[in-house]
CSV table of C-alpha atoms (C1' of nucleotides) in Angstrom, one decimal:
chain,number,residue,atom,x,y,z
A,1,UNK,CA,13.3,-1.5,5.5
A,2,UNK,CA,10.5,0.1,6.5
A,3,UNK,CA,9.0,0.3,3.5
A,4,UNK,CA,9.1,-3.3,2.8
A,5,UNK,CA,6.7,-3.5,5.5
A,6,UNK,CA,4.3,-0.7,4.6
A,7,UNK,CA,3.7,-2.0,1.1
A,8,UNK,CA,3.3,-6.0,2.6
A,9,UNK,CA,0.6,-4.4,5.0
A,10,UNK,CA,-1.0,-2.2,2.2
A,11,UNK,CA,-2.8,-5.3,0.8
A,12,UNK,CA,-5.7,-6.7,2.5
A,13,UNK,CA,-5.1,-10.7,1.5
A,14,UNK,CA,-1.5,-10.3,3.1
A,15,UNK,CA,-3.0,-9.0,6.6
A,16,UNK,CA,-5.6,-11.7,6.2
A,17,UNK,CA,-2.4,-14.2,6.0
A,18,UNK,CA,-1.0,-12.4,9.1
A,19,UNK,CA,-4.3,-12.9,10.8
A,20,UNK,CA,-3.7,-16.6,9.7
A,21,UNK,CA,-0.7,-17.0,11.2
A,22,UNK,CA,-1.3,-14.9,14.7
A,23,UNK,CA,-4.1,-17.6,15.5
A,24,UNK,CA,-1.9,-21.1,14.9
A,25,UNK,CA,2.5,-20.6,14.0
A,26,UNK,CA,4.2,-22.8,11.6
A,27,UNK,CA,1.6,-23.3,9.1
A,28,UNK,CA,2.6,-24.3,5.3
A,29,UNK,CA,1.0,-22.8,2.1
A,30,UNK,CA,-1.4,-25.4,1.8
A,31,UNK,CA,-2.8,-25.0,4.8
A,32,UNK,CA,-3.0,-21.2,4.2
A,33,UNK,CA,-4.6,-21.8,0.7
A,34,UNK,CA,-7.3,-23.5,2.6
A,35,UNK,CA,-8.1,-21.5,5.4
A,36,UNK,CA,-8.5,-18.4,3.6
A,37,UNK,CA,-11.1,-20.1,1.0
A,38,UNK,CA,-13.0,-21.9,3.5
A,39,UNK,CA,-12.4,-19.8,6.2
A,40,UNK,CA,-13.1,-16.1,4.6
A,41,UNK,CA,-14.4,-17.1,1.5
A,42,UNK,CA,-11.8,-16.0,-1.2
A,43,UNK,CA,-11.3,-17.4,-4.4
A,44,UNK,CA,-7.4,-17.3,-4.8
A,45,UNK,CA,-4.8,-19.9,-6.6
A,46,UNK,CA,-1.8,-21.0,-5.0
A,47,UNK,CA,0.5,-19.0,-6.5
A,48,UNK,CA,-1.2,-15.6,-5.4
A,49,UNK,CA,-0.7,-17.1,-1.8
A,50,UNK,CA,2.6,-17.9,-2.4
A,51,UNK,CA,3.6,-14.5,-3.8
A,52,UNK,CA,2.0,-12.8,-1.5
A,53,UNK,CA,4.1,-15.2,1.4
A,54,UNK,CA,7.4,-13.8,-0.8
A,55,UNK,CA,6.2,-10.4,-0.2
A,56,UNK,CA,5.2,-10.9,3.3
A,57,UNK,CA,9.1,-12.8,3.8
A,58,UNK,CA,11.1,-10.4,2.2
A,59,UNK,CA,9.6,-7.5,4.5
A,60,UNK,CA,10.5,-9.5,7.6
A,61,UNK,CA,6.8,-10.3,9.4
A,62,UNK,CA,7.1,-14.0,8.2
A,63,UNK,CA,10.1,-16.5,8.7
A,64,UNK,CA,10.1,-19.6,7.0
A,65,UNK,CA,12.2,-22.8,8.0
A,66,UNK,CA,12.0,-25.8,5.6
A,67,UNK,CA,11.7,-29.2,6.7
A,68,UNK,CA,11.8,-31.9,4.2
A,69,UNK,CA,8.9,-31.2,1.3
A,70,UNK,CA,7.3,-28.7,3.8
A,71,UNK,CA,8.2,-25.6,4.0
A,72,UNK,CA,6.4,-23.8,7.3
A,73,UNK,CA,5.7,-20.0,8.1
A,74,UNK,CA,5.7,-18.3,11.3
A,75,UNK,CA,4.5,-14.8,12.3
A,76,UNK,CA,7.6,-12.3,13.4
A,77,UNK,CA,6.0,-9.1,14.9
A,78,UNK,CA,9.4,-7.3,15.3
A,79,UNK,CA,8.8,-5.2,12.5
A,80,UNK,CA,5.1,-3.9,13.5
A,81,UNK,CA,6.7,-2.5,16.5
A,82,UNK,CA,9.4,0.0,15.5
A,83,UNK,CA,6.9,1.4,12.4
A,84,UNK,CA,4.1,3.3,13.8
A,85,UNK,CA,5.8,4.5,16.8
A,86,UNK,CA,7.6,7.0,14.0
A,87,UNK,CA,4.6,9.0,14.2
A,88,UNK,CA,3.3,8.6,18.0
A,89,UNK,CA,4.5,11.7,20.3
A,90,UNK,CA,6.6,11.1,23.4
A,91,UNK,CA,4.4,13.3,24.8
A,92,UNK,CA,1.1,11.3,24.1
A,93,UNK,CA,-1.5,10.3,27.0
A,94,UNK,CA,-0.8,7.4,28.8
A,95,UNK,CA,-3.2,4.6,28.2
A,96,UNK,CA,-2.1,2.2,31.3
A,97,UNK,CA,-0.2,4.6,33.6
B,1,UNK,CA,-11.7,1.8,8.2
B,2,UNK,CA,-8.4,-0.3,8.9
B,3,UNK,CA,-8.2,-0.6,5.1
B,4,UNK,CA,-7.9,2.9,4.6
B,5,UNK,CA,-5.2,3.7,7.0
B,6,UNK,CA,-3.2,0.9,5.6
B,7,UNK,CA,-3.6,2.1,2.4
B,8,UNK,CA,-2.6,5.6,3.2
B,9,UNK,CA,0.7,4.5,4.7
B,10,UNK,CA,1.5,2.1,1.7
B,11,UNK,CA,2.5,5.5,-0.2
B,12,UNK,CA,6.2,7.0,0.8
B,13,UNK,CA,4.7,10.5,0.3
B,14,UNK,CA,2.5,9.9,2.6
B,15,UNK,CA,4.4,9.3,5.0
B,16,UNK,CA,7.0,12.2,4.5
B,17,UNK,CA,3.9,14.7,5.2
B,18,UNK,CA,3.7,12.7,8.3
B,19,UNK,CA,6.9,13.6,9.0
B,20,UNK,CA,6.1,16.8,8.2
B,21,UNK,CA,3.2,17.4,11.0
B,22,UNK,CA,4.2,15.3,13.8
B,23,UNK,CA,7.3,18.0,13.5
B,24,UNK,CA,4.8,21.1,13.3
B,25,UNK,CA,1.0,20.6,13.1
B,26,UNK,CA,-1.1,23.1,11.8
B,27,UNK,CA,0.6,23.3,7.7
B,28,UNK,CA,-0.7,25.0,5.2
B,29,UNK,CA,-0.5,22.9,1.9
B,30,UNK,CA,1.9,25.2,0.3
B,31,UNK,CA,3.9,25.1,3.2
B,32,UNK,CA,3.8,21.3,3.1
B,33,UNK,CA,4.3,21.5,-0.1
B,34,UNK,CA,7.8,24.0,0.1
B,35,UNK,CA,8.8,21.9,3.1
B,36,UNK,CA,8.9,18.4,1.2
B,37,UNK,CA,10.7,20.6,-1.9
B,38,UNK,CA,13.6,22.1,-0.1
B,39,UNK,CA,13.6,19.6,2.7
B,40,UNK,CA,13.5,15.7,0.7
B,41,UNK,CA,13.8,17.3,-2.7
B,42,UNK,CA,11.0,15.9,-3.7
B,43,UNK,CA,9.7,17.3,-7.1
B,44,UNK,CA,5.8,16.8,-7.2
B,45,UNK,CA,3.2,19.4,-8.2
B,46,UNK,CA,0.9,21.3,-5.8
B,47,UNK,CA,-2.1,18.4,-7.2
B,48,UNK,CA,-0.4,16.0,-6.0
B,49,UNK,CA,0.5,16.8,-2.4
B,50,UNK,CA,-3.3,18.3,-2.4
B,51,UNK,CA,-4.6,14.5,-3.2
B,52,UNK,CA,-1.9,13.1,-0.6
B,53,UNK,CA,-3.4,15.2,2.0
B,54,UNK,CA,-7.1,14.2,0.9
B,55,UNK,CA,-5.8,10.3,1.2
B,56,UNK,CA,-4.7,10.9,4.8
B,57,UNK,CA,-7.6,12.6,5.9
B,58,UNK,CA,-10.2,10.6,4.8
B,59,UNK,CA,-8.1,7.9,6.0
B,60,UNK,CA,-8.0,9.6,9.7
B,61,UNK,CA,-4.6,10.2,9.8
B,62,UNK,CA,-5.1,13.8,9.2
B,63,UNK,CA,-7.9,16.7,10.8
B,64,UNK,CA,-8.1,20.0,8.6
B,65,UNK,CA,-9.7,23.2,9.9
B,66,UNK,CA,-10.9,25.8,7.8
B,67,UNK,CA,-10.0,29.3,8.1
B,68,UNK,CA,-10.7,31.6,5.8
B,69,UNK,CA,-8.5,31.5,3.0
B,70,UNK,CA,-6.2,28.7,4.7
B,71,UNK,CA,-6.9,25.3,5.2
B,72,UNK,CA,-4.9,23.7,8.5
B,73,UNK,CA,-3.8,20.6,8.7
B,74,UNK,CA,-3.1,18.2,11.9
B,75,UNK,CA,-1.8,14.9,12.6
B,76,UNK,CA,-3.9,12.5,14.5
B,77,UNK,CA,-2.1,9.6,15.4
B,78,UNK,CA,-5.7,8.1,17.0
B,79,UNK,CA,-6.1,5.4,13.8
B,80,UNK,CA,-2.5,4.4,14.0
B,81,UNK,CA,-2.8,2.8,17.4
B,82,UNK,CA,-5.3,0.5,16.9
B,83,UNK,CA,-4.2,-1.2,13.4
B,84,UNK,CA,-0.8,-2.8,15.0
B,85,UNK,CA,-1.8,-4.3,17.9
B,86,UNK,CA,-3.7,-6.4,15.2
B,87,UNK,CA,-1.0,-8.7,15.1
B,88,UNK,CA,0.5,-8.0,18.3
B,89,UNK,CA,0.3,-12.0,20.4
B,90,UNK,CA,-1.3,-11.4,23.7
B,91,UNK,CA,1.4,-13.1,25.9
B,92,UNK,CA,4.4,-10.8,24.2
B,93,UNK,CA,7.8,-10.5,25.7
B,94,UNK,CA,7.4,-6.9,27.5
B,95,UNK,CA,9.8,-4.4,26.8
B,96,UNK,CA,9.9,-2.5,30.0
B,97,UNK,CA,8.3,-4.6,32.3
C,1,DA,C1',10.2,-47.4,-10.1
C,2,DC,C1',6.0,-44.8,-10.1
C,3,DC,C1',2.8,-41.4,-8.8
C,4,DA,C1',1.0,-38.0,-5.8
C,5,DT,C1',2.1,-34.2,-2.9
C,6,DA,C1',4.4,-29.6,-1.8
C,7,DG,C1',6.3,-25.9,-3.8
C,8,DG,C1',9.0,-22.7,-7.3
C,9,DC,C1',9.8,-20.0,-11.8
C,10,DA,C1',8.5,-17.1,-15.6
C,11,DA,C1',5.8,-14.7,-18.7
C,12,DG,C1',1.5,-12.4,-19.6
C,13,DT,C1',-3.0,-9.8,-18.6
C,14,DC,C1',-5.3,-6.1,-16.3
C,15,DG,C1',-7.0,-2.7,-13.2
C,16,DC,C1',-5.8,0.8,-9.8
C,17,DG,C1',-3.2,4.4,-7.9
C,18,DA,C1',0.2,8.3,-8.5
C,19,DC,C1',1.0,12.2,-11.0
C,20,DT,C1',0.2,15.8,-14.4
C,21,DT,C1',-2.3,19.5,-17.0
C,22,DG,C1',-5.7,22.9,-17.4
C,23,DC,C1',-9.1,25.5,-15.7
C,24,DC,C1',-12.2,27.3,-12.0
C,25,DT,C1',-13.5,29.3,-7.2
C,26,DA,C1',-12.7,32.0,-3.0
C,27,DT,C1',-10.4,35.1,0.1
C,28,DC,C1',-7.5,39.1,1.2
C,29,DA,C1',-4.8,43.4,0.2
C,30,DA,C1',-3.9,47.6,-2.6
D,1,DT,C1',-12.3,46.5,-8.4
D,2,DT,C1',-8.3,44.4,-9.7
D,3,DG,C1',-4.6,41.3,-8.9
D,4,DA,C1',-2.4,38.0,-6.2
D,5,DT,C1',-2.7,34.2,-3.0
D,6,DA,C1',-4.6,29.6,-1.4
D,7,DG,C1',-7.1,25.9,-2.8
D,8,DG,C1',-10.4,22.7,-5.6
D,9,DC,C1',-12.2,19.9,-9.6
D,10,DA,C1',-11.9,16.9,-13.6
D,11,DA,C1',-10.0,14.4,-17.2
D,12,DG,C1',-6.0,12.0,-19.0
D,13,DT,C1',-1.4,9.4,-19.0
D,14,DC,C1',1.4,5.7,-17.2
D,15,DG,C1',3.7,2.4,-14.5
D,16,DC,C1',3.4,-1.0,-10.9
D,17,DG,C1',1.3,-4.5,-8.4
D,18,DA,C1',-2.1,-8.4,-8.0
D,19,DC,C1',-3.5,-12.4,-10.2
D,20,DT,C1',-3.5,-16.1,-13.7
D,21,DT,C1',-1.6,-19.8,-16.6
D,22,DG,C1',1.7,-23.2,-17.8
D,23,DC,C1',5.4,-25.8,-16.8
D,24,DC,C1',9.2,-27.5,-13.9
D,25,DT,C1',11.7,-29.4,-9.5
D,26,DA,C1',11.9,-32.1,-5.3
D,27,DT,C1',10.4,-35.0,-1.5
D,28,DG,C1',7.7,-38.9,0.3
D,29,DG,C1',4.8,-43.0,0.2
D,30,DT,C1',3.7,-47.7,-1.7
DNA sequence: ACCATAGGCAAGTCGCGACTTGCCTATCAA
DNA sequence: TTGATAGGCAAGTCGCGACTTGCCTATGGT
Protein backbone atom coordinates (compact mmCIF):
# COMPACT_ATOMS: atom_id res chain seq x y z
CA UNK A 1 0.00 0.00 0.00
CA UNK A 2 0.78 3.27 -0.38
CA UNK A 3 0.57 4.04 2.86
CA UNK A 4 2.97 1.57 4.11
CA UNK A 5 5.37 3.61 2.36
CA UNK A 6 4.34 7.10 3.47
CA UNK A 7 4.63 6.20 7.19
CA UNK A 8 8.21 4.10 6.49
CA UNK A 9 9.37 7.50 4.85
CA UNK A 10 7.86 9.72 7.60
CA UNK A 11 10.78 8.91 9.96
CA UNK A 12 14.07 10.39 9.50
CA UNK A 13 16.36 7.24 10.89
CA UNK A 14 14.46 4.95 8.11
CA UNK A 15 15.44 7.48 5.13
CA UNK A 16 18.87 7.58 6.70
CA UNK A 17 18.77 3.53 6.33
CA UNK A 18 17.66 4.12 2.66
CA UNK A 19 20.51 6.51 2.18
CA UNK A 20 22.56 3.46 3.60
CA UNK A 21 21.57 1.26 1.37
CA UNK A 22 21.44 3.51 -2.06
CA UNK A 23 25.32 3.98 -1.53
CA UNK A 24 26.48 -0.04 -1.13
CA UNK A 25 23.26 -3.16 -1.76
CA UNK A 26 23.16 -6.20 0.34
CA UNK A 27 24.23 -4.89 3.51
CA UNK A 28 23.17 -6.83 6.89
CA UNK A 29 22.04 -5.14 10.18
CA UNK A 30 25.25 -5.03 11.60
CA UNK A 31 26.69 -3.30 9.18
CA UNK A 32 23.78 -0.81 9.24
CA UNK A 33 24.12 -0.54 13.08
CA UNK A 34 27.58 0.67 12.50
CA UNK A 35 27.45 2.98 9.74
CA UNK A 36 24.77 5.08 11.17
CA UNK A 37 26.72 5.47 14.59
CA UNK A 38 30.02 6.17 13.13
CA UNK A 39 28.88 7.45 10.12
CA UNK A 40 26.07 10.06 11.23
CA UNK A 41 26.63 10.01 14.77
CA UNK A 42 23.44 8.37 16.27
CA UNK A 43 23.15 6.57 19.30
CA UNK A 44 20.58 3.72 18.51
CA UNK A 45 20.52 -0.13 19.72
CA UNK A 46 20.03 -2.93 17.51
CA UNK A 47 16.78 -3.55 17.90
CA UNK A 48 15.55 0.12 16.86
CA UNK A 49 17.55 -0.72 13.52
CA UNK A 50 16.02 -3.79 13.21
CA UNK A 51 12.45 -2.52 13.72
CA UNK A 52 12.81 0.08 11.79
CA UNK A 53 14.30 -2.64 8.75
CA UNK A 54 10.59 -4.48 9.56
CA UNK A 55 9.00 -1.32 8.81
CA UNK A 56 11.01 -0.36 5.98
CA UNK A 57 10.29 -4.46 4.50
CA UNK A 58 6.88 -4.61 5.06
CA UNK A 59 6.32 -1.25 3.01
CA UNK A 60 8.25 -2.81 0.01
CA UNK A 61 11.53 -0.32 -0.34
CA UNK A 62 13.80 -3.06 1.23
CA UNK A 63 14.07 -6.83 0.21
CA UNK A 64 15.86 -9.10 2.25
CA UNK A 65 17.34 -12.68 1.16
CA UNK A 66 18.91 -14.73 3.94
CA UNK A 67 21.97 -16.61 3.55
CA UNK A 68 23.17 -18.75 6.24
CA UNK A 69 23.39 -16.59 9.81
CA UNK A 70 23.23 -13.43 7.53
CA UNK A 71 20.49 -12.01 6.61
CA UNK A 72 21.21 -9.06 3.84
CA UNK A 73 19.05 -5.96 2.72
CA UNK A 74 18.82 -4.43 -0.55
CA UNK A 75 17.21 -1.03 -1.64
CA UNK A 76 13.86 -1.58 -4.04
CA UNK A 77 12.93 1.84 -5.40
CA UNK A 78 9.67 0.57 -7.20
CA UNK A 79 7.53 1.95 -4.65
CA UNK A 80 9.09 5.69 -4.59
CA UNK A 81 8.09 5.88 -8.12
CA UNK A 82 4.34 5.30 -8.39
CA UNK A 83 3.75 7.61 -4.93
CA UNK A 84 4.43 11.19 -5.71
CA UNK A 85 3.46 11.15 -9.23
CA UNK A 86 -0.31 11.00 -7.56
CA UNK A 87 0.01 14.55 -7.09
CA UNK A 88 2.28 15.76 -10.23
CA UNK A 89 -0.07 17.28 -13.15
CA UNK A 90 0.20 15.72 -16.61
CA UNK A 91 0.32 19.01 -17.59
CA UNK A 92 3.44 20.03 -15.60
CA UNK A 93 6.66 21.77 -17.33
CA UNK A 94 8.99 19.70 -18.82
CA UNK A 95 12.29 19.51 -17.10
CA UNK A 96 14.41 17.61 -19.95
CA UNK A 97 12.19 18.10 -23.08
CA UNK B 1 12.98 21.18 4.71
CA UNK B 2 12.89 17.52 3.37
CA UNK B 3 11.75 16.54 6.92
CA UNK B 4 8.84 18.48 6.74
CA UNK B 5 7.47 17.41 3.52
CA UNK B 6 7.89 13.84 4.64
CA UNK B 7 6.23 14.55 7.58
CA UNK B 8 3.28 16.09 6.02
CA UNK B 9 2.62 13.19 3.68
CA UNK B 10 2.99 10.61 6.66
CA UNK B 11 -0.73 11.70 7.61
CA UNK B 12 -3.68 10.10 5.24
CA UNK B 13 -5.61 13.45 5.63
CA UNK B 14 -3.13 15.03 4.27
CA UNK B 15 -3.05 13.52 1.59
CA UNK B 16 -6.81 13.40 0.79
CA UNK B 17 -6.73 17.44 0.73
CA UNK B 18 -4.07 16.73 -1.78
CA UNK B 19 -6.39 15.02 -3.64
CA UNK B 20 -8.64 17.61 -3.17
CA UNK B 21 -6.49 20.58 -4.91
CA UNK B 22 -4.62 18.87 -7.50
CA UNK B 23 -8.53 18.19 -8.63
CA UNK B 24 -9.44 22.08 -8.18
CA UNK B 25 -6.84 24.60 -6.69
CA UNK B 26 -7.94 27.55 -5.24
CA UNK B 27 -10.39 25.88 -1.91
CA UNK B 28 -11.65 27.54 0.62
CA UNK B 29 -11.28 25.61 3.91
CA UNK B 30 -14.96 25.04 4.36
CA UNK B 31 -15.09 23.86 1.02
CA UNK B 32 -12.21 21.48 1.72
CA UNK B 33 -13.65 20.79 4.56
CA UNK B 34 -17.53 19.80 2.89
CA UNK B 35 -15.64 18.16 0.07
CA UNK B 36 -13.64 15.58 2.33
CA UNK B 37 -17.30 15.16 4.33
CA UNK B 38 -19.57 14.23 1.48
CA UNK B 39 -16.83 12.98 -0.79
CA UNK B 40 -14.46 10.24 1.80
CA UNK B 41 -16.95 10.59 4.57
CA UNK B 42 -14.51 11.64 6.61
CA UNK B 43 -15.94 13.01 10.00
CA UNK B 44 -13.33 15.64 11.44
CA UNK B 45 -14.01 19.10 12.76
CA UNK B 46 -13.30 22.37 10.96
CA UNK B 47 -9.88 22.53 13.67
CA UNK B 48 -8.70 19.89 12.33
CA UNK B 49 -8.70 20.29 8.60
CA UNK B 50 -7.54 24.07 9.50
CA UNK B 51 -4.19 22.49 11.30
CA UNK B 52 -3.90 19.95 8.17
CA UNK B 53 -3.77 22.82 5.89
CA UNK B 54 -1.30 24.73 8.28
CA UNK B 55 1.01 21.25 8.12
CA UNK B 56 1.04 21.40 4.40
CA UNK B 57 1.81 24.80 4.00
CA UNK B 58 4.52 25.25 6.11
CA UNK B 59 5.66 22.13 4.71
CA UNK B 60 5.47 23.70 1.00
CA UNK B 61 3.07 21.57 -0.28
CA UNK B 62 0.54 24.20 -0.12
CA UNK B 63 0.50 28.31 -1.14
CA UNK B 64 -2.54 30.31 0.51
CA UNK B 65 -3.57 33.79 -0.77
CA UNK B 66 -5.53 36.11 1.21
CA UNK B 67 -8.55 37.70 0.17
CA UNK B 68 -10.61 39.41 2.09
CA UNK B 69 -12.66 37.28 4.10
CA UNK B 70 -11.41 34.00 2.21
CA UNK B 71 -8.23 32.41 2.49
CA UNK B 72 -7.21 30.38 -0.97
CA UNK B 73 -5.43 27.52 -1.09
CA UNK B 74 -3.08 26.00 -3.95
CA UNK B 75 -1.17 22.97 -4.52
CA UNK B 76 2.46 23.25 -5.23
CA UNK B 77 3.83 20.15 -6.21
CA UNK B 78 7.65 22.06 -6.34
CA UNK B 79 8.79 20.14 -2.79
CA UNK B 80 7.53 16.82 -3.94
CA UNK B 81 9.97 16.54 -6.86
CA UNK B 82 12.98 16.83 -5.21
CA UNK B 83 12.55 14.41 -2.02
CA UNK B 84 12.21 11.01 -4.39
CA UNK B 85 14.84 11.28 -6.52
CA UNK B 86 16.67 10.94 -3.03
CA UNK B 87 16.77 7.41 -3.51
CA UNK B 88 16.40 7.15 -7.11
CA UNK B 89 20.18 5.03 -8.39
CA UNK B 90 21.66 7.10 -11.07
CA UNK B 91 22.05 4.30 -13.67
CA UNK B 92 18.09 3.29 -13.39
CA UNK B 93 16.36 1.18 -15.89
CA UNK B 94 14.49 4.07 -18.01
CA UNK B 95 10.90 3.81 -18.55
CA UNK B 96 10.47 5.39 -21.77
CA UNK B 97 13.76 5.59 -23.15
C1' DA C 1 31.14 -29.74 22.54
C1' DC C 2 31.68 -24.91 23.40
C1' DC C 3 31.37 -20.06 22.73
C1' DA C 4 30.83 -16.09 19.94
C1' DT C 5 28.26 -14.02 16.32
C1' DA C 6 23.86 -12.60 13.82
C1' DG C 7 19.32 -11.99 14.56
C1' DG C 8 14.32 -12.42 16.53
C1' DC C 9 10.43 -11.91 20.04
C1' DA C 10 7.79 -9.62 23.64
C1' DA C 11 6.56 -6.47 27.03
C1' DG C 12 7.06 -1.92 28.80
C1' DT C 13 8.08 3.31 28.86
C1' DC C 14 7.40 7.73 26.91
C1' DG C 15 6.82 11.66 23.96
C1' DC C 16 4.63 13.54 19.98
C1' DG C 17 1.01 14.18 16.82
C1' DA C 18 -4.06 14.11 15.65
C1' DC C 19 -8.26 15.68 17.18
C1' DT C 20 -11.60 18.11 20.09
C1' DT C 21 -13.64 21.94 22.69
C1' DG C 22 -14.34 26.65 23.68
C1' DC C 23 -13.79 31.18 22.71
C1' DC C 24 -12.11 35.13 19.97
C1' DT C 25 -11.31 38.18 15.53
C1' DA C 26 -12.45 39.90 10.96
C1' DT C 27 -15.11 40.64 6.88
C1' DC C 28 -19.49 41.23 4.34
C1' DA C 29 -24.63 41.80 3.77
C1' DA C 30 -29.13 43.49 5.46
C1' DT D 1 -25.26 48.19 13.69
C1' DT D 2 -26.47 43.65 13.98
C1' DG D 3 -26.04 39.03 12.58
C1' DA D 4 -24.01 35.58 9.78
C1' DT D 5 -20.01 33.80 7.53
C1' DA D 6 -14.89 32.54 7.27
C1' DG D 7 -11.15 31.72 9.96
C1' DG D 8 -7.66 31.77 14.06
C1' DC D 9 -5.83 30.73 18.87
C1' DA D 10 -5.05 27.93 22.97
C1' DA D 11 -5.42 24.35 26.13
C1' DG D 12 -6.51 19.62 26.89
C1' DT D 13 -7.27 14.47 25.83
C1' DC D 14 -5.62 10.30 23.87
C1' DG D 15 -3.60 6.76 21.07
C1' DC D 16 0.21 5.35 18.31
C1' DG D 17 4.91 4.98 17.17
C1' DA D 18 9.93 5.04 18.50
C1' DC D 19 12.99 3.14 21.59
C1' DT D 20 14.64 0.26 25.38
C1' DT D 21 15.37 -3.93 28.12
C1' DG D 22 15.64 -8.76 28.71
C1' DC D 23 15.71 -13.11 27.05
C1' DC D 24 15.58 -16.63 23.37
C1' DT D 25 17.03 -19.13 18.70
C1' DA D 26 20.25 -20.40 15.16
C1' DT D 27 24.42 -20.58 12.52
C1' DG D 28 29.51 -20.84 12.25
C1' DG D 29 34.21 -21.33 13.85
C1' DT D 30 37.84 -23.82 16.67
Amino acid sequence: MAEDVFKALADPTRRRILDELVERDGQTLFEICTRLVTGHGLGLSRQAISQHLAVLESAGLVLSRRQGRYKFHDLNTEPLERIVTRWLRPDAPEKTP
